[in-house]
């Protein structure tokens, strides 16, 4: 089914919304530029190739790099893409553009307030700092302005979600019997997951970190704030990934020359992300002695289930690409790969991003397993994994689709497609060098989050190569990534300065081989899936949080030095009760839908 009744560009169809999408992209790109520069500074400093900052300032650089790229760059781009997806798929503008500008302005204000104390850390002239890293839990303490800015930014994203839900609800009143269009369905399920996930960080900041930084409370329970952060800290990864997944589902097949293999499978994937993303955060805390091993095992099990939507995505997206290639004349078991549009930077960037994400899936399985995780926890391995996920699967996808979106929201031709193609390939090559070396360094036990990874009187022994060779790969990768960013911004600026074009492609996305009519209506029951997601969160987090508070108190400090064990009988009994309720909640509507279909 074609997703738009117009043959014009997005700017022609929705001029007011195109402006907000454009501004969201520009905000995202500004964060990418500054965060990318800080990434190069870290690379050169840590490998001792070029040091022009003090090692104490390294942690301020690291904080800015993490916050600007992992939060600001990704989420500003996300709200732009999601606004496009909702308006395009519903074929209607937003309900109140003034409300839209309000949440965008709140996100900008939050970003500025968060950045002020971070950048103030570079000078002693201003008595404020926030060198607390992206993982801003206690005992590191930032200036109150840092936490206030984060709160405003998150509230802005909540209001953005409300804006998208308002548009969908208005559309639903006019189309009561129609299925939710796939892009809007993806936006709504992602937003619901985000609402649940951000509750943890909201409680952590408002109840503990902000009052503590203001001096209203004297002590804090570090394990409690750490656990509340990871309640949010792992699902935020999927908040970045799900817009990339959306692009792989609805843009990549069209650019390949074909159609999306299955609309129902795509809906199943996003439902699975909604219900499974949040109850997994404790797998980041396998080495925390204050959390019982039984709770860690539950988190590990939940995390392993998350492999399913990723595998379904790999199957659906590759099948869609193959369909497109065969429409272009591709033949044979693997010969169809040569028929894909590899000279198109939009296709190539997304395809290479997906390939990198497959590699990230393998290293992610290591992180998810309790016993294997002990070998790589808090080493450079984790940084390598992170750069494969948000640094490539997300960032490279976002940069690639920019080459399609920017002409749509500006009405101007892309400045140089050859430069764009070189840029996405250069990013892939640079990240291959960097992430490979980071993973190998992690296996040697080289730590993360430190300006001085080498220790006096101790040398890391490499089975193959040497630490110097790994450092050289990291530096080479960092330089190539920086050059890739330069090419990206040259193309963005060149496009913005270009003249208007009358020959741009229309604002459309992929048709489907199997449409929403082939999916059970229960998939669109957002209330059901949200309820199940909340039940799983309660099951995964109630006992661990109560245990932490019981030992250390709400305001701590919790200093349990030894591993804590839990009675397996209690966990099994509780799990049985929750599983029974979950099965009933899922099966009842499915059975009812099946019986109704049979009766009809």
XYZ file of C-alpha atoms in Angstrom:
600
model
C 0.000 0.000 0.000
C 1.267 3.472 -0.843
C 1.688 5.617 2.194
C 0.996 9.061 0.800
C -1.613 10.572 -1.513
C 0.732 13.359 -2.594
C 3.546 13.350 -5.075
C 5.218 16.415 -3.563
C 8.105 16.717 -1.149
C 7.566 16.790 2.584
C 8.165 20.551 2.568
C 5.343 20.997 0.052
C 2.978 18.701 1.939
C 3.665 19.922 5.484
C 5.531 23.264 5.416
C 5.024 24.030 9.137
C 6.081 20.570 10.261
C 9.033 20.575 7.849
C 10.411 23.593 9.672
C 10.306 21.863 13.069
C 11.862 18.693 11.594
C 14.586 20.816 10.012
C 15.358 22.572 13.295
C 15.460 19.238 15.159
C 17.987 17.951 12.610
C 20.138 21.063 12.910
C 20.164 20.735 16.709
C 21.164 17.089 16.318
C 23.982 17.953 13.898
C 25.382 20.639 16.211
C 25.616 18.097 19.033
C 27.227 15.606 16.629
C 29.879 18.136 15.600
C 30.886 19.063 19.154
C 30.628 15.514 20.484
C 32.636 14.161 17.564
C 35.420 16.672 18.186
C 35.584 15.593 21.814
C 35.759 11.986 20.657
C 38.913 12.723 18.673
C 40.439 14.539 21.664
C 39.780 11.482 23.852
C 41.283 9.136 21.286
C 44.511 11.124 20.934
C 44.854 11.688 24.684
C 44.141 8.152 25.851
C 46.569 6.614 23.364
C 49.193 9.229 24.312
C 49.605 10.357 20.695
C 48.767 14.023 21.293
C 47.865 15.557 24.639
C 46.843 19.188 24.844
C 44.454 18.887 27.811
C 45.170 17.895 31.377
C 44.177 14.364 32.330
C 41.771 15.770 34.922
C 39.920 17.523 32.075
C 39.686 14.217 30.210
C 36.627 13.312 32.279
C 34.911 16.563 31.391
C 35.586 15.780 27.722
C 34.275 12.255 28.247
C 31.088 13.594 29.867
C 30.463 16.053 27.035
C 31.170 13.369 24.422
C 28.708 10.930 26.024
C 25.897 13.366 26.814
C 26.025 15.238 23.501
C 26.188 12.122 21.328
C 24.255 9.524 23.310
C 21.439 11.844 24.381
C 21.359 15.106 22.425
C 22.402 13.993 18.917
C 20.326 10.826 18.892
C 17.135 12.132 20.476
C 16.926 15.397 18.532
C 17.258 13.375 15.323
C 14.663 10.927 16.622
C 12.010 13.575 17.310
C 12.535 14.941 13.801
C 12.159 11.543 12.159
C 9.176 10.582 14.316
C 7.395 13.851 13.509
C 7.947 13.112 9.822
C 6.728 9.513 10.235
C 3.493 10.433 12.027
C 2.493 13.255 9.702
C 3.416 11.365 6.547
C 1.768 8.056 7.444
C -1.396 9.668 8.840
C -1.420 12.174 5.949
C -2.282 15.029 8.310
C -0.420 17.799 10.087
C 0.153 18.045 13.804
C -2.759 19.237 15.921
C -1.168 22.439 17.234
C 2.171 23.569 15.855
C 2.574 25.964 18.804
C 2.576 22.978 21.147
C 5.191 21.355 18.903
C 7.460 24.389 19.118
C 6.968 24.389 22.900
C 8.376 20.878 23.383
C 11.194 21.552 20.946
C 12.057 24.737 22.860
C 11.985 22.827 26.156
C 14.433 20.259 24.766
C 16.751 23.037 23.585
C 16.562 24.774 26.968
C 17.304 21.496 28.748
C 20.306 20.889 26.515
C 21.730 24.362 27.176
C 21.272 24.090 30.946
C 22.912 20.651 30.956
C 25.833 21.844 28.817
C 26.639 24.932 30.935
C 28.054 23.089 33.994
C 29.747 20.493 31.767
C 31.692 23.132 29.834
C 32.263 25.171 33.007
C 34.373 22.252 34.192
C 37.119 23.375 31.790
C 37.775 26.539 33.778
C 38.274 27.446 37.429
C 36.747 30.875 36.861
C 33.220 29.461 37.154
C 32.404 27.534 40.303
C 30.418 24.709 38.735
C 31.104 21.423 37.001
C 29.418 18.181 35.996
C 32.151 15.699 35.106
C 29.865 12.796 35.976
C 30.068 10.958 32.609
C 27.057 9.782 30.624
C 26.314 7.329 33.463
C 25.602 10.101 35.974
C 24.717 8.026 39.044
C 26.186 8.527 42.536
C 28.708 8.831 44.067
C 29.774 11.290 41.336
C 27.949 14.570 41.860
C 27.200 17.274 39.293
C 25.990 20.837 39.596
C 22.188 21.179 40.121
C 21.891 22.878 36.728
C 23.060 19.666 35.055
C 20.249 17.638 36.605
C 17.660 20.372 36.024
C 18.596 20.488 32.345
C 18.216 16.730 32.027
C 14.769 16.907 33.609
C 13.611 19.613 31.193
C 15.012 17.698 28.225
C 13.183 14.506 29.217
C 9.937 16.397 29.875
C 10.308 17.855 26.376
C 10.467 14.335 24.926
C 7.383 13.367 26.928
C 5.487 16.287 25.421
C 6.723 15.305 21.955
C 5.242 11.865 22.505
C 1.965 13.454 23.605
C 1.996 15.469 20.372
C 2.305 12.312 18.284
C -0.425 10.549 20.278
C -2.741 13.551 19.806
C -2.292 13.349 16.043
C -2.960 9.624 16.017
C -6.037 9.977 18.216
C -7.492 12.694 15.960
C -6.817 10.479 12.932
C -8.447 7.516 14.671
C -11.683 9.448 15.190
C -11.869 9.934 11.436
C -10.741 6.378 10.561
C -12.185 4.168 13.347
C -11.967 0.911 11.416
C -8.492 1.303 9.933
C -5.292 -0.230 11.254
C -2.628 2.090 12.643
C -0.246 2.915 9.762
C 3.053 1.111 10.310
C 5.317 4.182 10.835
C 2.879 5.652 13.358
C 2.629 2.271 15.085
C 6.425 2.218 15.395
C 6.448 5.745 16.815
C 3.724 5.030 19.386
C 5.230 1.774 20.670
C 8.667 3.399 20.957
C 7.153 6.337 22.847
C 5.340 4.045 25.280
C 8.593 2.212 25.976
C 10.296 5.571 26.550
C 7.615 6.688 29.015
C 8.151 3.558 31.098
C 11.958 3.643 30.882
C 12.352 7.302 31.862
C 10.417 6.818 35.095
C 13.582 5.362 36.632
C 15.838 8.277 35.745
C 13.124 10.785 36.676
C 12.857 9.307 40.175
C 16.639 9.133 40.484
C 17.111 12.811 39.598
C 14.093 14.389 41.274
C 14.076 12.342 44.478
C 17.805 11.862 45.047
C 20.441 13.437 42.777
C 18.980 16.944 42.473
C 18.170 17.342 46.214
C 21.628 15.919 47.029
C 23.402 18.373 44.703
C 21.368 21.247 46.212
C 22.422 20.219 49.720
C 18.892 19.373 50.829
C 19.996 15.851 51.792
C 23.424 14.889 53.117
C 23.766 11.253 52.048
C 22.620 9.104 49.184
C 22.299 5.401 48.431
C 24.702 4.913 45.487
C 23.441 1.446 44.561
C 19.866 2.737 44.447
C 20.713 5.594 42.070
C 22.857 3.244 39.985
C 20.003 0.753 39.661
C 17.489 3.480 38.817
C 19.874 4.786 36.155
C 20.203 1.380 34.499
C 16.406 1.019 34.682
C 16.640 3.776 32.064
C 20.186 3.240 30.810
C 19.663 0.053 28.836
C 16.242 0.761 27.257
C 17.570 4.134 26.097
C 19.736 2.070 23.719
C 16.550 0.842 22.059
C 15.149 4.363 22.053
C 18.099 5.203 19.776
C 17.873 1.986 17.795
C 14.134 1.903 17.101
C 14.134 4.919 14.732
C 17.064 3.259 12.936
C 15.010 0.054 12.760
C 12.098 2.090 11.396
C 14.321 3.426 8.614
C 15.515 -0.095 7.816
C 11.904 -1.283 7.584
C 10.219 1.535 5.680
C 13.031 3.235 3.721
C 15.642 0.584 2.920
C 13.243 -1.694 0.938
C 12.055 1.216 -1.196
C 15.574 2.420 -1.955
C 16.487 -1.198 -2.773
C 13.797 -1.140 -5.443
C 11.313 -3.454 -3.735
C 8.795 -3.696 -0.927
C 8.802 -4.456 2.786
C 8.575 -8.225 3.209
C 6.092 -8.207 6.105
C 4.187 -5.453 7.887
C 2.955 -7.925 10.582
C 6.511 -9.035 11.430
C 7.563 -5.407 11.789
C 4.712 -4.818 14.252
C 5.671 -7.905 16.245
C 9.257 -6.617 16.509
C 8.194 -3.260 17.931
C 5.756 -4.913 20.356
C 8.582 -7.126 21.591
C 10.804 -4.090 22.107
C 8.022 -2.398 24.080
C 7.518 -5.292 26.482
C 11.116 -6.547 26.768
C 13.371 -3.462 26.674
C 12.971 -2.142 30.220
C 13.295 -5.232 32.490
C 16.903 -5.831 31.386
C 18.966 -3.044 32.970
C 20.348 -5.090 35.844
C 22.547 -6.973 33.367
C 24.755 -3.861 33.541
C 25.188 -4.600 37.250
C 26.403 -8.195 37.257
C 29.423 -7.181 39.362
C 27.423 -5.121 41.867
C 27.627 -7.109 45.123
C 24.460 -5.551 46.590
C 22.125 -7.235 44.075
C 21.209 -10.871 44.548
C 22.385 -13.370 41.951
C 18.802 -14.537 41.366
C 17.751 -11.070 40.246
C 20.736 -10.900 37.921
C 19.703 -14.236 36.420
C 16.212 -12.881 35.703
C 17.746 -9.839 33.980
C 19.981 -12.132 31.917
C 16.968 -14.176 30.797
C 15.038 -11.058 29.817
C 18.046 -9.773 27.874
C 18.429 -13.016 25.926
C 14.789 -12.740 24.832
C 15.693 -9.409 23.214
C 17.700 -11.319 20.628
C 14.375 -12.359 19.066
C 13.258 -8.965 17.678
C 16.766 -8.367 16.331
C 16.804 -11.732 14.555
C 13.312 -11.084 13.144
C 14.542 -7.716 11.905
C 17.571 -9.268 10.225
C 15.322 -11.760 8.427
C 12.684 -9.213 7.370
C 15.078 -6.504 6.225
C 17.362 -8.868 4.288
C 14.327 -10.510 2.662
C 13.058 -7.057 1.655
C 16.450 -6.160 0.189
C 16.548 -9.430 -1.736
C 13.084 -8.737 -3.143
C 14.268 -5.333 -4.318
C 17.430 -6.759 -5.841
C 15.500 -9.403 -7.766
C 13.155 -6.711 -9.067
C 16.303 -5.044 -10.407
C 17.390 -8.228 -12.191
C 19.443 -9.921 -9.463
C 19.740 -13.709 -9.713
C 21.212 -16.678 -7.867
C 21.635 -17.501 -4.198
C 24.015 -14.615 -3.615
C 24.246 -12.972 -7.024
C 21.293 -10.717 -6.149
C 23.608 -8.823 -3.790
C 25.398 -7.280 -6.769
C 22.095 -5.890 -8.088
C 21.564 -3.722 -5.011
C 22.116 0.058 -5.411
C 25.531 0.214 -3.769
C 26.282 3.566 -5.431
C 23.409 5.139 -3.513
C 24.826 6.583 -0.239
C 21.450 6.262 1.485
C 21.240 2.534 0.773
C 24.916 1.814 1.357
C 25.022 3.728 4.648
C 22.009 1.882 6.057
C 23.190 -1.508 4.760
C 26.643 -1.073 6.314
C 25.044 0.126 9.557
C 22.945 -3.034 9.661
C 26.032 -5.168 9.019
C 27.813 -3.500 11.930
C 24.791 -4.066 14.138
C 25.001 -7.786 13.418
C 28.562 -7.714 14.778
C 27.305 -5.726 17.773
C 24.785 -8.482 18.430
C 27.584 -11.018 18.934
C 29.502 -8.819 21.372
C 26.201 -7.962 23.052
C 25.560 -11.623 23.787
C 28.875 -11.663 25.659
C 27.753 -8.667 27.705
C 24.406 -10.298 28.450
C 25.778 -13.582 29.794
C 26.539 -13.464 33.520
C 29.655 -15.633 33.634
C 31.240 -14.327 30.404
C 30.410 -10.728 31.277
C 32.738 -10.968 34.279
C 35.683 -11.150 31.853
C 34.902 -7.928 29.990
C 32.949 -5.842 32.491
C 34.165 -2.235 32.640
C 36.885 -2.909 30.067
C 37.419 -1.323 26.656
C 35.332 -4.180 25.208
C 32.177 -2.389 26.393
C 33.255 0.816 24.633
C 33.806 -1.152 21.418
C 30.336 -2.663 21.678
C 28.826 0.744 22.351
C 30.484 2.213 19.260
C 29.047 -0.590 17.128
C 25.509 0.073 18.382
C 24.933 3.794 18.881
C 28.184 4.763 17.139
C 27.433 2.900 13.911
C 24.043 1.155 13.741
C 22.378 4.374 14.900
C 24.772 7.160 13.880
C 25.559 5.801 10.407
C 21.876 5.142 9.706
C 21.005 8.675 10.794
C 23.716 10.188 8.610
C 22.705 8.065 5.614
C 18.994 8.933 5.815
C 19.928 12.593 6.231
C 20.821 12.497 2.545
C 17.155 11.705 1.832
C 15.530 13.813 4.540
C 17.478 17.028 4.068
C 16.253 17.613 0.488
C 12.731 16.739 1.656
C 12.639 19.355 4.421
C 14.640 22.063 2.609
C 13.460 21.585 -0.970
C 17.090 21.590 -2.116
C 19.111 19.018 -4.035
C 21.767 17.037 -2.170
C 25.079 18.826 -2.693
C 27.254 15.870 -3.734
C 26.210 12.201 -3.833
C 29.767 10.973 -4.460
C 31.006 12.741 -1.329
C 28.059 11.248 0.560
C 28.978 7.746 -0.608
C 32.590 8.238 0.396
C 31.482 9.562 3.770
C 29.389 6.526 4.761
C 32.059 4.091 3.567
C 34.761 6.022 5.439
C 32.695 5.855 8.634
C 32.310 2.089 8.226
C 36.045 1.588 7.688
C 37.025 3.881 10.564
C 34.674 2.181 12.978
C 35.903 -1.237 11.855
C 39.443 -0.320 12.919
C 38.372 1.381 16.143
C 35.817 -1.115 17.423
C 37.991 -4.123 16.547
C 40.863 -2.704 18.574
C 38.590 -1.756 21.457
C 37.135 -5.260 21.687
C 40.589 -6.843 21.600
C 41.869 -4.373 24.205
C 38.978 -5.319 26.445
C 39.978 -8.964 26.254
C 43.383 -7.924 27.597
C 41.672 -6.244 30.540
C 42.453 -2.658 29.481
C 39.995 -0.485 31.416
C 37.462 2.010 30.128
C 36.625 5.467 31.529
C 40.195 6.412 32.300
C 42.646 8.922 30.880
C 45.577 6.752 31.958
C 44.932 3.121 30.913
C 48.594 2.093 31.469
C 49.971 1.401 34.937
C 53.547 1.678 36.260
C 55.132 -1.717 36.769
C 52.450 -3.548 34.795
C 52.077 -4.365 31.105
C 49.102 -5.791 29.247
C 50.127 -8.959 27.440
C 48.579 -9.344 23.979
C 48.322 -12.840 22.519
C 48.369 -11.383 19.004
C 49.894 -8.028 18.139
C 50.637 -5.535 20.888
C 49.037 -2.721 22.864
C 50.872 -0.261 20.616
C 49.244 -1.877 17.568
C 45.810 -1.624 19.212
C 46.412 2.047 20.023
C 47.451 2.660 16.428
C 44.220 1.086 15.171
C 42.169 3.216 17.557
C 43.927 6.403 16.449
C 43.562 5.484 12.775
C 39.883 4.748 13.299
C 39.372 8.028 15.171
C 41.034 10.045 12.395
C 38.963 8.331 9.680
C 35.767 8.942 11.641
C 36.677 12.611 12.018
C 37.311 12.919 8.284
C 33.960 11.235 7.676
C 32.262 13.837 9.874
C 33.963 16.628 7.935
C 32.567 15.207 4.677
C 29.126 14.816 6.263
C 28.977 18.427 7.422
C 30.334 19.654 4.089
C 27.413 17.898 2.391
C 24.876 19.201 4.912
C 26.097 22.801 4.594
C 26.395 22.523 0.825
C 22.826 21.237 0.590
C 21.425 23.957 2.853
C 23.176 26.632 0.757
C 21.990 25.067 -2.490
C 19.197 26.565 -4.581
C 15.661 25.185 -4.591
C 15.044 22.206 -6.871
C 11.892 21.182 -8.724
C 13.039 17.614 -9.433
C 13.176 16.089 -5.958
C 11.602 12.657 -5.344
C 8.165 12.576 -3.682
C 7.695 12.046 0.047
C 6.957 8.310 0.067
C 8.135 5.172 1.782
C 7.999 1.450 1.099
C 4.925 -0.502 0.135
C 4.508 -3.979 1.634
C 4.274 -7.504 0.276
C 2.243 -8.518 3.325
C 0.188 -5.642 4.709
C -1.484 -4.877 8.055
C -4.581 -6.800 6.983
C -2.500 -9.975 7.417
C -1.691 -9.144 11.065
C -3.946 -10.077 14.019
C -5.811 -6.969 15.245
C -4.504 -7.662 18.756
C -1.102 -6.379 17.635
C -2.588 -2.874 17.559
C -3.880 -3.163 21.139
C -1.414 -0.725 22.684
C -3.110 -0.871 26.084
C -2.551 -4.629 26.317
C 1.134 -4.495 25.405
C 1.778 -1.561 27.719
C 0.140 -3.443 30.583
C 2.292 -6.502 29.906
C 5.407 -4.308 29.769
C 4.552 -2.810 33.169
C 3.950 -6.280 34.672
C 7.379 -7.454 33.472
C 9.024 -4.329 34.892
C 7.355 -4.877 38.251
C 8.477 -8.499 38.210
C 12.095 -7.612 37.353
C 12.600 -4.613 39.657
C 10.304 -4.741 42.700
C 12.337 -7.195 44.778
C 15.788 -5.808 43.866
C 14.758 -2.234 44.716
C 13.062 -3.257 47.946
C 16.141 -5.253 48.917
C 18.458 -2.294 48.236
C 16.284 0.106 50.235
C 15.849 -2.395 53.075
C 19.624 -2.716 53.542
C 20.861 0.775 52.762
C 17.808 2.960 53.242
C 16.448 5.444 50.748
C 19.330 7.818 51.395
C 22.021 5.231 52.115
C 24.792 4.756 52.035
C 24.521 1.133 50.936
C 28.009 -0.317 51.299
C 27.324 -4.065 51.175
C 30.753 -5.586 50.426
C 29.747 -9.164 49.670
C 27.512 -10.857 47.096
C 23.918 -11.203 48.227
C 22.018 -14.443 47.697
C 18.280 -14.912 47.320
C 16.073 -17.867 48.194
C 15.420 -19.583 44.831
C 12.085 -20.962 46.061
C 10.743 -17.477 46.629
C 11.815 -16.318 43.181
C 10.374 -19.396 41.444
C 7.033 -19.058 43.229
C 6.772 -15.375 42.412
C 7.841 -15.973 38.815
C 5.188 -18.665 38.451
C 2.463 -16.307 39.595
C 3.596 -13.558 37.243
C 3.991 -15.963 34.313
C 0.480 -17.308 34.830
C -0.953 -13.811 34.760
C 1.136 -12.890 31.735
C 0.027 -15.960 29.753
C -3.623 -15.227 30.522
C -3.204 -11.582 29.532
C -1.641 -12.511 26.191
C -3.679 -15.580 25.277
C -7.173 -14.342 26.147
C -7.394 -11.646 23.431
C -5.702 -13.945 20.907
C -8.238 -16.720 21.583
C -11.123 -14.249 21.413
C -9.861 -12.873 18.106
C -9.460 -16.384 16.654
C -12.971 -17.462 17.743
C -14.466 -14.295 16.311
C -12.727 -14.942 12.995
C -13.981 -18.561 12.922
C -17.553 -17.531 13.751
C -17.525 -14.919 11.004
